[in-house]
PDB file of C-alpha atoms in Angstrom:
ATOM      1  CA  UNK A 142     -16.833  -9.036 -11.631  1.00  0.00           C
ATOM      2  CA  UNK A 143     -13.362  -7.866 -13.333  1.00  0.00           C
ATOM      3  CA  UNK A 144     -11.479  -6.142 -11.688  1.00  0.00           C
ATOM      4  CA  UNK A 145      -7.363  -4.430 -12.597  1.00  0.00           C
ATOM      5  CA  UNK A 146      -5.395  -4.600 -10.259  1.00  0.00           C
ATOM      6  CA  UNK A 147      -1.776  -2.326 -10.523  1.00  0.00           C
ATOM      7  CA  UNK A 148       0.905  -3.775  -9.240  1.00  0.00           C
ATOM      8  CA  UNK A 149      -0.264  -6.506  -8.371  1.00  0.00           C
ATOM      9  CA  UNK A 150       3.389  -8.581  -8.728  1.00  0.00           C
ATOM     10  CA  UNK A 151       3.968  -6.637  -5.382  1.00  0.00           C
ATOM     11  CA  UNK A 152       2.900  -6.770  -2.072  1.00  0.00           C
ATOM     12  CA  UNK A 153      -0.358  -5.614  -1.759  1.00  0.00           C
ATOM     13  CA  UNK A 154      -1.662  -6.236  -4.996  1.00  0.00           C
ATOM     14  CA  UNK A 155      -0.318  -9.990  -5.079  1.00  0.00           C
ATOM     15  CA  UNK A 156      -2.598 -11.009  -1.684  1.00  0.00           C
ATOM     16  CA  UNK A 157      -5.165  -9.087  -3.263  1.00  0.00           C
ATOM     17  CA  UNK A 158      -5.101 -10.734  -7.000  1.00  0.00           C
ATOM     18  CA  UNK A 159      -5.386 -13.804  -4.225  1.00  0.00           C
ATOM     19  CA  UNK A 160      -7.931 -12.841  -2.402  1.00  0.00           C
ATOM     20  CA  UNK A 161      -9.975 -11.942  -5.488  1.00  0.00           C
ATOM     21  CA  UNK A 162      -9.596 -15.543  -7.049  1.00  0.00           C
ATOM     22  CA  UNK A 163     -10.933 -17.078  -4.738  1.00  0.00           C
ATOM     23  CA  UNK A 164     -13.592 -15.415  -4.467  1.00  0.00           C
ATOM     24  CA  UNK A 165     -14.214 -15.745  -9.013  1.00  0.00           C
ATOM     25  CA  UNK A 166     -13.828 -12.576  -9.562  1.00  0.00           C
ATOM     26  CA  UNK A 167     -11.416 -12.318 -12.995  1.00  0.00           C
ATOM     27  CA  UNK A 168      -8.722 -10.095 -12.062  1.00  0.00           C
ATOM     28  CA  UNK A 169      -6.477  -8.807 -15.154  1.00  0.00           C
ATOM     29  CA  UNK A 170      -2.831  -7.598 -13.316  1.00  0.00           C
ATOM     30  CA  UNK A 171      -0.437  -5.470 -14.582  1.00  0.00           C
ATOM     31  CA  UNK A 172       3.345  -3.918 -13.441  1.00  0.00           C
ATOM     32  CA  UNK A 173       6.742  -3.288 -14.328  1.00  0.00           C
ATOM     33  CA  UNK A 174       8.286  -5.018 -12.553  1.00  0.00           C
ATOM     34  CA  UNK A 175      11.073  -2.479 -11.378  1.00  0.00           C
ATOM     35  CA  UNK A 176      14.524  -2.970  -9.888  1.00  0.00           C
ATOM     36  CA  UNK A 177      13.868  -0.662  -6.527  1.00  0.00           C
ATOM     37  CA  UNK A 178      13.508  -4.463  -4.696  1.00  0.00           C
ATOM     38  CA  UNK A 179      14.816  -7.997  -5.562  1.00  0.00           C
ATOM     39  CA  UNK A 180      12.662  -8.568  -8.690  1.00  0.00           C
ATOM     40  CA  UNK A 181      13.051 -12.320  -8.741  1.00  0.00           C
ATOM     41  CA  UNK A 182      10.588 -11.369  -5.606  1.00  0.00           C
ATOM     42  CA  UNK A 183       7.907 -10.147  -7.638  1.00  0.00           C
ATOM     43  CA  UNK A 184       7.877 -13.408 -10.772  1.00  0.00           C
ATOM     44  CA  UNK A 185       7.844 -16.071  -7.905  1.00  0.00           C
ATOM     45  CA  UNK A 186       4.427 -14.014  -6.579  1.00  0.00           C
ATOM     46  CA  UNK A 187       2.856 -14.277 -10.175  1.00  0.00           C
ATOM     47  CA  UNK A 188       4.630 -17.405 -10.749  1.00  0.00           C
ATOM     48  CA  UNK A 189       1.506 -18.550  -7.683  1.00  0.00           C
ATOM     49  CA  UNK A 190      -1.052 -16.047  -9.906  1.00  0.00           C
ATOM     50  CA  UNK A 191      -0.264 -16.934 -13.835  1.00  0.00           C
ATOM     51  CA  UNK A 192      -2.208 -20.788 -13.737  1.00  0.00           C
ATOM     52  CA  UNK A 193      -5.076 -19.674 -11.895  1.00  0.00           C
ATOM     53  CA  UNK A 194      -8.085 -19.542 -13.659  1.00  0.00           C
ATOM     54  CA  UNK A 195      -9.493 -16.263 -13.828  1.00  0.00           C
ATOM     55  CA  UNK A 196      -5.946 -14.113 -13.759  1.00  0.00           C
ATOM     56  CA  UNK A 197      -4.701 -12.344 -16.761  1.00  0.00           C
ATOM     57  CA  UNK A 198      -0.828 -10.752 -16.250  1.00  0.00           C
ATOM     58  CA  UNK A 199       0.636  -8.078 -18.640  1.00  0.00           C
ATOM     59  CA  UNK A 200       3.258  -6.364 -18.457  1.00  0.00           C
ATOM     60  CA  UNK A 201       2.416  -2.835 -18.557  1.00  0.00           C
ATOM     61  CA  UNK A 202       4.221   0.835 -16.886  1.00  0.00           C
ATOM     62  CA  UNK A 203       1.682   3.274 -16.460  1.00  0.00           C
ATOM     63  CA  UNK A 204       3.896   5.745 -16.984  1.00  0.00           C
ATOM     64  CA  UNK A 205       3.276   4.225 -20.955  1.00  0.00           C
ATOM     65  CA  UNK A 206       0.412   5.890 -21.595  1.00  0.00           C
ATOM     66  CA  UNK A 207      -0.190   4.576 -25.158  1.00  0.00           C
ATOM     67  CA  UNK A 208      -0.319   1.109 -24.420  1.00  0.00           C
ATOM     68  CA  UNK A 209      -2.591   1.609 -21.066  1.00  0.00           C
ATOM     69  CA  UNK A 210      -4.967   3.777 -23.270  1.00  0.00           C
ATOM     70  CA  UNK A 211      -4.864   0.460 -25.463  1.00  0.00           C
ATOM     71  CA  UNK A 212      -5.764  -1.483 -22.595  1.00  0.00           C
ATOM     72  CA  UNK A 213      -9.131   0.557 -21.247  1.00  0.00           C
ATOM     73  CA  UNK A 214      -9.784   0.668 -24.958  1.00  0.00           C
ATOM     74  CA  UNK A 215      -9.751  -3.067 -25.069  1.00  0.00           C
ATOM     75  CA  UNK A 216     -11.573  -4.724 -21.449  1.00  0.00           C
ATOM     76  CA  UNK A 217     -14.621  -3.177 -19.535  1.00  0.00           C
ATOM     77  CA  UNK A 218     -13.528  -3.980 -15.752  1.00  0.00           C
ATOM     78  CA  UNK A 219     -15.916  -2.525 -13.586  1.00  0.00           C
ATOM     79  CA  UNK A 220     -12.949  -2.349 -10.880  1.00  0.00           C
ATOM     80  CA  UNK A 221      -9.836  -0.422 -10.598  1.00  0.00           C
ATOM     81  CA  UNK A 222      -7.540  -1.462  -8.018  1.00  0.00           C
ATOM     82  CA  UNK A 223      -4.605   1.133  -7.774  1.00  0.00           C
ATOM     83  CA  UNK A 224      -1.501  -0.285  -5.850  1.00  0.00           C
ATOM     84  CA  UNK A 225       0.923   0.805  -8.650  1.00  0.00           C
ATOM     85  CA  UNK A 226       3.360   3.274  -7.422  1.00  0.00           C
ATOM     86  CA  UNK A 227       7.574   3.827  -6.738  1.00  0.00           C
ATOM     87  CA  UNK A 228       7.647   2.789  -3.355  1.00  0.00           C
ATOM     88  CA  UNK A 229      10.103   3.993   0.175  1.00  0.00           C
ATOM     89  CA  UNK A 230      10.405   7.118   1.331  1.00  0.00           C
ATOM     90  CA  UNK A 231      14.762   7.489   1.708  1.00  0.00           C
ATOM     91  CA  UNK A 232      14.644   6.312  -1.946  1.00  0.00           C
ATOM     92  CA  UNK A 233      12.618   9.578  -2.250  1.00  0.00           C
ATOM     93  CA  UNK A 234      15.104  11.823  -1.316  1.00  0.00           C
ATOM     94  CA  UNK A 235      18.126   9.937  -3.734  1.00  0.00           C
ATOM     95  CA  UNK A 236      15.863   9.429  -7.114  1.00  0.00           C
ATOM     96  CA  UNK A 237      13.027  11.507  -7.665  1.00  0.00           C
ATOM     97  CA  UNK A 238      12.491  11.502 -10.761  1.00  0.00           C
ATOM     98  CA  UNK A 239      11.051   8.233 -10.297  1.00  0.00           C
ATOM     99  CA  UNK A 240       7.556   8.951  -8.159  1.00  0.00           C
ATOM    100  CA  UNK A 241       6.758  11.558 -10.735  1.00  0.00           C
ATOM    101  CA  UNK A 242       7.038   8.866 -13.361  1.00  0.00           C
ATOM    102  CA  UNK A 243       5.103   6.396 -11.477  1.00  0.00           C
ATOM    103  CA  UNK A 244       2.842   8.790  -8.925  1.00  0.00           C
ATOM    104  CA  UNK A 245       1.921  11.180 -10.600  1.00  0.00           C
ATOM    105  CA  UNK A 246       2.150  11.075 -14.576  1.00  0.00           C
ATOM    106  CA  UNK A 247       1.508   7.020 -14.230  1.00  0.00           C
ATOM    107  CA  UNK A 248      -1.715   7.659 -12.100  1.00  0.00           C
ATOM    108  CA  UNK A 249      -3.041  10.799 -14.188  1.00  0.00           C
ATOM    109  CA  UNK A 250      -2.679   8.590 -17.121  1.00  0.00           C
ATOM    110  CA  UNK A 251      -5.152   5.944 -15.173  1.00  0.00           C
ATOM    111  CA  UNK A 252      -7.480   8.513 -13.630  1.00  0.00           C
ATOM    112  CA  UNK A 253      -7.707   9.141 -18.008  1.00  0.00           C
ATOM    113  CA  UNK A 254      -8.449   5.733 -18.391  1.00  0.00           C
ATOM    114  CA  UNK A 255     -11.057   5.207 -15.798  1.00  0.00           C
ATOM    115  CA  UNK A 256     -12.919   8.238 -16.742  1.00  0.00           C
ATOM    116  CA  UNK A 257     -13.130   7.442 -21.170  1.00  0.00           C
ATOM    117  CA  UNK A 258     -14.356   3.978 -19.855  1.00  0.00           C
ATOM    118  CA  UNK A 259     -15.963   5.675 -16.895  1.00  0.00           C
ATOM    119  CA  UNK A 260     -14.552   2.918 -14.277  1.00  0.00           C
ATOM    120  CA  UNK A 261     -18.006   2.392 -11.558  1.00  0.00           C
ATOM    121  CA  UNK A 262     -14.567   2.494  -8.416  1.00  0.00           C
ATOM    122  CA  UNK A 263     -11.466   3.369  -8.594  1.00  0.00           C
ATOM    123  CA  UNK A 264      -9.690   2.270  -5.065  1.00  0.00           C
ATOM    124  CA  UNK A 265      -6.242   3.399  -4.709  1.00  0.00           C
ATOM    125  CA  UNK A 266      -3.439   2.168  -2.084  1.00  0.00           C
ATOM    126  CA  UNK A 267      -2.654   6.356  -1.100  1.00  0.00           C
ATOM    127  CA  UNK A 268       0.421   6.590   3.093  1.00  0.00           C
ATOM    128  CA  UNK A 269      -0.094   7.144   6.458  1.00  0.00           C
ATOM    129  CA  UNK A 270       3.535   9.659   5.036  1.00  0.00           C
ATOM    130  CA  UNK A 271       1.484  12.285   3.803  1.00  0.00           C
ATOM    131  CA  UNK A 272       0.814  13.171   7.080  1.00  0.00           C
ATOM    132  CA  UNK A 273       4.557  13.718   8.194  1.00  0.00           C
ATOM    133  CA  UNK A 274       5.025  14.966  11.555  1.00  0.00           C
ATOM    134  CA  UNK A 275       1.644  15.230  12.766  1.00  0.00           C
ATOM    135  CA  UNK A 276       2.304  16.446  16.054  1.00  0.00           C
ATOM    136  CA  UNK A 277      -2.194  15.318  16.658  1.00  0.00           C
ATOM    137  CA  UNK A 278      -3.078  11.768  16.873  1.00  0.00           C
ATOM    138  CA  UNK A 279      -4.525   9.417  16.396  1.00  0.00           C
ATOM    139  CA  UNK A 280      -4.345  10.108  12.589  1.00  0.00           C
ATOM    140  CA  UNK A 281      -7.445  11.857  10.552  1.00  0.00           C
ATOM    141  CA  UNK A 282      -8.669  12.160   6.973  1.00  0.00           C
ATOM    142  CA  UNK A 283     -10.211  14.878   8.692  1.00  0.00           C
ATOM    143  CA  UNK A 284      -6.223  16.203   9.733  1.00  0.00           C
ATOM    144  CA  UNK A 285      -4.904  18.597   6.828  1.00  0.00           C
ATOM    145  CA  UNK A 286      -1.925  16.916   5.056  1.00  0.00           C
ATOM    146  CA  UNK A 287       0.075  19.912   3.731  1.00  0.00           C
ATOM    147  CA  UNK A 288       3.388  19.096   5.008  1.00  0.00           C
ATOM    148  CA  UNK A 289       5.111  16.534   3.813  1.00  0.00           C
ATOM    149  CA  UNK A 290       8.593  15.927   4.999  1.00  0.00           C
ATOM    150  CA  UNK A 291       9.547  13.697   2.198  1.00  0.00           C
ATOM    151  CA  UNK A 292       8.736  13.443  -2.116  1.00  0.00           C
ATOM    152  CA  UNK A 293       6.295   9.892  -1.521  1.00  0.00           C
ATOM    153  CA  UNK A 294       4.263  12.594   1.076  1.00  0.00           C
ATOM    154  CA  UNK A 295       3.606  14.544  -1.654  1.00  0.00           C
ATOM    155  CA  UNK A 296       3.505  12.978  -4.490  1.00  0.00           C
ATOM    156  CA  UNK A 297       0.379  10.557  -1.974  1.00  0.00           C
ATOM    157  CA  UNK A 298      -1.386  13.936  -0.928  1.00  0.00           C
ATOM    158  CA  UNK A 299      -1.253  14.877  -5.172  1.00  0.00           C
ATOM    159  CA  UNK A 300      -2.848  11.331  -6.250  1.00  0.00           C
ATOM    160  CA  UNK A 301      -5.794  12.070  -3.412  1.00  0.00           C
ATOM    161  CA  UNK A 302      -6.093  15.635  -4.884  1.00  0.00           C
ATOM    162  CA  UNK A 303      -6.042  14.827  -7.970  1.00  0.00           C
ATOM    163  CA  UNK A 304      -8.568  11.505  -7.755  1.00  0.00           C
ATOM    164  CA  UNK A 305     -11.703  14.105  -5.943  1.00  0.00           C
ATOM    165  CA  UNK A 306     -10.707  16.317  -8.751  1.00  0.00           C
ATOM    166  CA  UNK A 307     -11.761  13.931 -11.422  1.00  0.00           C
ATOM    167  CA  UNK A 308     -14.523  11.940  -8.686  1.00  0.00           C
ATOM    168  CA  UNK A 309     -15.892  16.297  -9.137  1.00  0.00           C
ATOM    169  CA  UNK A 310     -16.072  16.929 -12.670  1.00  0.00           C
ATOM    170  CA  UNK A 311     -16.385  13.582 -13.879  1.00  0.00           C
ATOM    171  CA  UNK A 312     -18.886  12.132 -11.101  1.00  0.00           C
ATOM    172  CA  UNK A 313     -16.512   8.799 -10.839  1.00  0.00           C
ATOM    173  CA  UNK A 314     -16.782   7.079  -7.193  1.00  0.00           C
ATOM    174  CA  UNK A 315     -13.567   7.481  -5.947  1.00  0.00           C
ATOM    175  CA  UNK A 316     -11.542   5.723  -2.620  1.00  0.00           C
ATOM    176  CA  UNK A 317      -7.999   6.972  -1.399  1.00  0.00           C
ATOM    177  CA  UNK A 318      -6.575   4.286   1.184  1.00  0.00           C
ATOM    178  CA  UNK A 319      -4.025   5.311   3.614  1.00  0.00           C
ATOM    179  CA  UNK A 320      -1.681   2.447   4.375  1.00  0.00           C
ATOM    180  CA  UNK A 321      -0.085   2.263   7.995  1.00  0.00           C
ATOM    181  CA  UNK A 322       2.854   0.506   7.649  1.00  0.00           C
ATOM    182  CA  UNK A 323       2.134  -2.919   6.143  1.00  0.00           C
ATOM    183  CA  UNK A 324       3.794  -5.710   7.261  1.00  0.00           C
ATOM    184  CA  UNK A 325       3.767 -10.005   6.427  1.00  0.00           C
ATOM    185  CA  UNK A 326       4.368 -12.896   4.093  1.00  0.00           C
ATOM    186  CA  UNK A 327       5.632 -12.151   0.303  1.00  0.00           C
ATOM    187  CA  UNK A 328       6.683  -8.298   1.630  1.00  0.00           C
ATOM    188  CA  UNK A 329       8.803  -5.702   0.697  1.00  0.00           C
ATOM    189  CA  UNK A 330      12.735  -6.553   1.336  1.00  0.00           C
ATOM    190  CA  UNK A 331      13.418  -2.893   1.975  1.00  0.00           C
ATOM    191  CA  UNK A 332      10.732  -2.737   5.246  1.00  0.00           C
ATOM    192  CA  UNK A 333      13.111  -2.805   8.431  1.00  0.00           C
ATOM    193  CA  UNK A 334      10.976  -5.931  10.270  1.00  0.00           C
ATOM    194  CA  UNK A 335      11.900  -7.680   6.474  1.00  0.00           C
ATOM    195  CA  UNK A 336      15.627  -5.936   7.519  1.00  0.00           C
ATOM    196  CA  UNK A 337      15.900  -7.245  10.751  1.00  0.00           C
ATOM    197  CA  UNK A 338      14.487 -10.542  10.169  1.00  0.00           C
ATOM    198  CA  UNK A 339      17.448 -11.086   8.015  1.00  0.00           C
ATOM    199  CA  UNK A 340      20.000  -9.571   9.287  1.00  0.00           C
ATOM    200  CA  UNK A 341      19.480 -11.697  13.106  1.00  0.00           C
ATOM    201  CA  UNK A 342      19.051 -14.736  10.793  1.00  0.00           C
ATOM    202  CA  UNK A 343      22.567 -13.919   9.821  1.00  0.00           C
ATOM    203  CA  UNK A 344      23.629 -13.380  13.300  1.00  0.00           C
ATOM    204  CA  UNK A 345      24.376  -8.832  12.321  1.00  0.00           C
ATOM    205  CA  UNK A 346      23.368  -6.245  13.550  1.00  0.00           C
ATOM    206  CA  UNK A 347      20.783  -4.151  12.863  1.00  0.00           C
ATOM    207  CA  UNK A 348      20.966  -0.479  12.466  1.00  0.00           C
ATOM    208  CA  UNK A 349      18.118   0.489  15.262  1.00  0.00           C
ATOM    209  CA  UNK A 350      16.941   4.773  13.867  1.00  0.00           C
ATOM    210  CA  UNK A 351      16.035   7.457  16.006  1.00  0.00           C
ATOM    211  CA  UNK A 352      17.323   5.156  19.189  1.00  0.00           C
ATOM    212  CA  UNK A 353      14.213   2.929  18.594  1.00  0.00           C
ATOM    213  CA  UNK A 354      12.014   5.662  20.014  1.00  0.00           C
ATOM    214  CA  UNK A 355       8.841   5.804  17.337  1.00  0.00           C
ATOM    215  CA  UNK A 356       6.395   4.186  17.513  1.00  0.00           C
ATOM    216  CA  UNK A 357       4.451   2.179  14.114  1.00  0.00           C
ATOM    217  CA  UNK A 358       1.239   1.385  13.590  1.00  0.00           C
ATOM    218  CA  UNK A 359       2.376  -2.134  11.795  1.00  0.00           C
ATOM    219  CA  UNK A 360      -0.772  -3.800   9.910  1.00  0.00           C
ATOM    220  CA  UNK A 361      -1.423  -7.315   8.862  1.00  0.00           C
ATOM    221  CA  UNK A 362      -1.269  -7.661   5.266  1.00  0.00           C
ATOM    222  CA  UNK A 363      -4.304  -9.920   5.687  1.00  0.00           C
ATOM    223  CA  UNK A 364      -6.166  -7.027   7.738  1.00  0.00           C
ATOM    224  CA  UNK A 365      -5.036  -4.861   4.467  1.00  0.00           C
ATOM    225  CA  UNK A 366      -6.861  -6.993   1.633  1.00  0.00           C
ATOM    226  CA  UNK A 367      -9.256  -7.176   3.803  1.00  0.00           C
ATOM    227  CA  UNK A 368     -10.754  -3.553   4.341  1.00  0.00           C
ATOM    228  CA  UNK A 369      -9.938  -2.905   0.215  1.00  0.00           C
ATOM    229  CA  UNK A 370     -11.987  -5.523  -0.264  1.00  0.00           C
ATOM    230  CA  UNK A 371     -14.409  -4.069   1.654  1.00  0.00           C
ATOM    231  CA  UNK A 372     -14.140  -0.834   0.360  1.00  0.00           C
ATOM    232  CA  UNK A 373     -14.260  -1.482  -3.519  1.00  0.00           C
ATOM    233  CA  UNK A 374     -17.877  -3.141  -2.967  1.00  0.00           C
ATOM    234  CA  UNK A 375     -18.993  -0.399  -1.370  1.00  0.00           C
ATOM    235  CA  UNK A 376     -18.267   2.789  -4.175  1.00  0.00           C
ATOM    236  CA  UNK A 377     -19.183   6.185  -2.512  1.00  0.00           C
ATOM    237  CA  UNK A 378     -22.644   8.958  -3.191  1.00  0.00           C
ATOM    238  CA  UNK A 379     -22.031  12.350  -3.942  1.00  0.00           C
ATOM    239  CA  UNK A 380     -24.337  12.509  -0.603  1.00  0.00           C
ATOM    240  CA  UNK A 381     -22.714  12.599   2.934  1.00  0.00           C
ATOM    241  CA  UNK A 382     -19.672  13.972   2.225  1.00  0.00           C
ATOM    242  CA  UNK A 383     -17.459  15.976   4.389  1.00  0.00           C
ATOM    243  CA  UNK A 384     -16.450  18.584   1.169  1.00  0.00           C
ATOM    244  CA  UNK A 385     -18.664  21.699   0.287  1.00  0.00           C
ATOM    245  CA  UNK A 386     -18.373  20.190  -3.409  1.00  0.00           C
ATOM    246  CA  UNK A 387     -19.907  17.693  -2.954  1.00  0.00           C
ATOM    247  CA  UNK A 388     -18.179  14.529  -4.739  1.00  0.00           C
ATOM    248  CA  UNK A 389     -18.443  10.499  -4.742  1.00  0.00           C
ATOM    249  CA  UNK A 390     -15.013  10.243  -3.494  1.00  0.00           C
ATOM    250  CA  UNK A 391     -13.969   8.905   0.242  1.00  0.00           C
ATOM    251  CA  UNK A 392     -10.566   8.768   2.068  1.00  0.00           C
ATOM    252  CA  UNK A 393     -10.498   5.696   4.767  1.00  0.00           C
ATOM    253  CA  UNK A 394      -7.230   5.107   6.995  1.00  0.00           C
ATOM    254  CA  UNK A 395      -6.408   1.486   6.923  1.00  0.00           C
ATOM    255  CA  UNK A 396      -3.884   0.715  10.847  1.00  0.00           C
ATOM    256  CA  UNK A 397      -4.134  -1.717  13.044  1.00  0.00           C
ATOM    257  CA  UNK A 398      -5.100   1.599  15.507  1.00  0.00           C
ATOM    258  CA  UNK A 399      -2.479   0.437  17.995  1.00  0.00           C
ATOM    259  CA  UNK A 400       0.516   1.858  17.780  1.00  0.00           C
ATOM    260  CA  UNK A 401       3.810  -0.386  18.359  1.00  0.00           C
ATOM    261  CA  UNK A 402       6.844   0.930  20.024  1.00  0.00           C
ATOM    262  CA  UNK A 403      10.269  -0.035  18.147  1.00  0.00           C
ATOM    263  CA  UNK A 404      11.851  -1.562  21.046  1.00  0.00           C
ATOM    264  CA  UNK A 405       8.479  -3.829  21.472  1.00  0.00           C
ATOM    265  CA  UNK A 406       8.723  -4.229  17.771  1.00  0.00           C
ATOM    266  CA  UNK A 407      12.137  -5.927  17.973  1.00  0.00           C
ATOM    267  CA  UNK A 408      11.614  -7.856  20.491  1.00  0.00           C
ATOM    268  CA  UNK A 409       8.776  -9.667  19.466  1.00  0.00           C
ATOM    269  CA  UNK A 410      11.079 -10.061  16.059  1.00  0.00           C
ATOM    270  CA  UNK A 411      13.722 -12.006  18.802  1.00  0.00           C
ATOM    271  CA  UNK A 412      11.010 -14.315  19.955  1.00  0.00           C
ATOM    272  CA  UNK A 413       9.314 -15.278  16.748  1.00  0.00           C
ATOM    273  CA  UNK A 414      13.542 -15.737  15.438  1.00  0.00           C
ATOM    274  CA  UNK A 415      14.388 -17.322  18.668  1.00  0.00           C
ATOM    275  CA  UNK A 416      17.693 -15.364  18.611  1.00  0.00           C
ATOM    276  CA  UNK A 417      18.664 -12.117  20.480  1.00  0.00           C
ATOM    277  CA  UNK A 418      19.702  -9.087  18.179  1.00  0.00           C
ATOM    278  CA  UNK A 419      22.811  -7.206  17.991  1.00  0.00           C
ATOM    279  CA  UNK A 420      21.689  -3.189  17.739  1.00  0.00           C
ATOM    280  CA  UNK A 421      23.070   0.256  16.088  1.00  0.00           C
ATOM    281  CA  UNK A 422      21.722   2.822  16.939  1.00  0.00           C
ATOM    282  CA  UNK A 423      21.941   6.081  15.121  1.00  0.00           C
ATOM    283  CA  UNK A 424      19.925   9.429  14.826  1.00  0.00           C
ATOM    284  CA  UNK A 425      16.604   9.648  13.327  1.00  0.00           C
ATOM    285  CA  UNK A 426      16.350   9.480   9.062  1.00  0.00           C
ATOM    286  CA  UNK A 427      15.603  12.004   6.657  1.00  0.00           C
ATOM    287  CA  UNK A 428      11.892  11.709   6.164  1.00  0.00           C
ATOM    288  CA  UNK A 429      11.391   9.449   8.907  1.00  0.00           C
ATOM    289  CA  UNK A 430       8.397  10.764  11.406  1.00  0.00           C
ATOM    290  CA  UNK A 431       8.069   9.352  15.223  1.00  0.00           C
ATOM    291  CA  UNK A 432       4.819   8.032  15.837  1.00  0.00           C
ATOM    292  CA  UNK A 433       1.808   7.331  12.830  1.00  0.00           C
ATOM    293  CA  UNK A 434      -1.141   5.727  14.768  1.00  0.00           C
ATOM    294  CA  UNK A 435      -4.753   5.760  12.848  1.00  0.00           C
ATOM    295  CA  UNK A 436      -7.428   6.881  13.644  1.00  0.00           C
ATOM    296  CA  UNK A 437     -10.274   3.989  11.389  1.00  0.00           C
ATOM    297  CA  UNK A 438     -13.571   5.052  13.518  1.00  0.00           C
ATOM    298  CA  UNK A 439     -14.779   6.086   9.586  1.00  0.00           C
ATOM    299  CA  UNK A 440     -13.733   2.619   8.338  1.00  0.00           C
ATOM    300  CA  UNK A 441     -15.738   1.149  10.921  1.00  0.00           C
ATOM    301  CA  UNK A 442     -18.721   3.234  10.547  1.00  0.00           C
ATOM    302  CA  UNK A 443     -18.538   2.530   6.737  1.00  0.00           C
ATOM    303  CA  UNK A 444     -17.523  -1.387   5.498  1.00  0.00           C
ATOM    304  CA  UNK A 445     -17.772  -2.582   8.838  1.00  0.00           C
ATOM    305  CA  UNK A 446     -14.678  -3.759  10.174  1.00  0.00           C
ATOM    306  CA  UNK A 447     -10.924  -2.282  11.604  1.00  0.00           C
ATOM    307  CA  UNK A 448      -8.038  -3.979  11.028  1.00  0.00           C
ATOM    308  CA  UNK A 449      -7.047  -6.204  14.237  1.00  0.00           C
ATOM    309  CA  UNK A 450      -4.333  -8.864  13.772  1.00  0.00           C
ATOM    310  CA  UNK A 451      -1.322  -8.642  16.721  1.00  0.00           C
ATOM    311  CA  UNK A 452       1.885  -7.770  15.580  1.00  0.00           C
ATOM    312  CA  UNK A 453       2.566 -11.873  17.723  1.00  0.00           C
ATOM    313  CA  UNK A 454       0.842 -13.429  14.872  1.00  0.00           C
ATOM    314  CA  UNK A 455       2.149 -11.158  12.014  1.00  0.00           C
ATOM    315  CA  UNK A 456       5.017 -11.599  13.060  1.00  0.00           C
ATOM    316  CA  UNK A 457       5.093 -15.153  13.587  1.00  0.00           C
ATOM    317  CA  UNK A 458       3.635 -16.316  10.719  1.00  0.00           C
ATOM    318  CA  UNK A 459       5.968 -13.633   8.256  1.00  0.00           C
ATOM    319  CA  UNK A 460       8.714 -15.612  10.187  1.00  0.00           C
ATOM    320  CA  UNK A 461       7.444 -18.820   9.216  1.00  0.00           C
ATOM    321  CA  UNK A 462       7.869 -17.826   5.349  1.00  0.00           C
ATOM    322  CA  UNK A 463      10.351 -16.068   5.526  1.00  0.00           C
ATOM    323  CA  UNK A 464      11.649 -19.289   6.332  1.00  0.00           C
ATOM    324  CA  UNK A 465      10.855 -21.503   4.279  1.00  0.00           C
ATOM    325  CA  UNK A 466      10.984 -19.045   1.305  1.00  0.00           C
ATOM    326  CA  UNK A 467      14.278 -19.449   2.112  1.00  0.00           C
ATOM    327  CA  UNK A 468      15.519 -22.285   2.134  1.00  0.00           C
TER     328      UNK A 468
END
């Protein structure tokens, strides 16, 4: 197989590329290496990918339509996995145009590339944030998601709608994956668990929003990658969809199916570090939700997999990586 992975220098993109390369799959990775968080971390991920047989990297922004169009003309991809996006819920409140350029314009450019080359399967990252403050739990892909509470969430919902439209119009197999709070080694420094570990290690206080009264469906990176790989190899057909207008399109949640209280999560981090955190209890931030909880029945039924890594195991692995990387 020849797979295009966008956002390959990112957290999930790096781990997915490593997995695919280990299976003898050719990976063509693109990334714009933006400075939303530490660029050196992205470069260090790439440094581990670049020497490997079967990997090729190109510095490319999805919003650069001419260059992306040329890439699709020059290459023949069996599958495209789109993990490139401007991430972050709170950042979208201060920097909306970054999300429009990357998550909307860039995604349409990618859809057009897939359409003109008749790519066999486009798998794209959505987010649990599309559920907004949905009071019904666990969150199901059958739930209404018309009330996002951040621009980031709105762009992810837009991605799902645009992908479905292209799937319906051009019969292109497409699968959207709603990721739930991904964590693990080589993770994103803007995520809470990363900030907690960094602060506690340095003897600094951590900010605990909503006074710790939140729950998250924390999902370990290896479980995310396993779900992506299984879905990649199973392009959807038009049959058996829940949509009135039949299309080769699917949506799945990839979450641990087991929300954890934020206070419990912090305790697990304290145990892994062998240190106690100083805590600043603060109100809920704009764009935050009180709970995320993934219904993964469809994923289990269709690809035979559900995430299962415990937070104790996952956090221990992250702390081990963190201490080694920043030593």
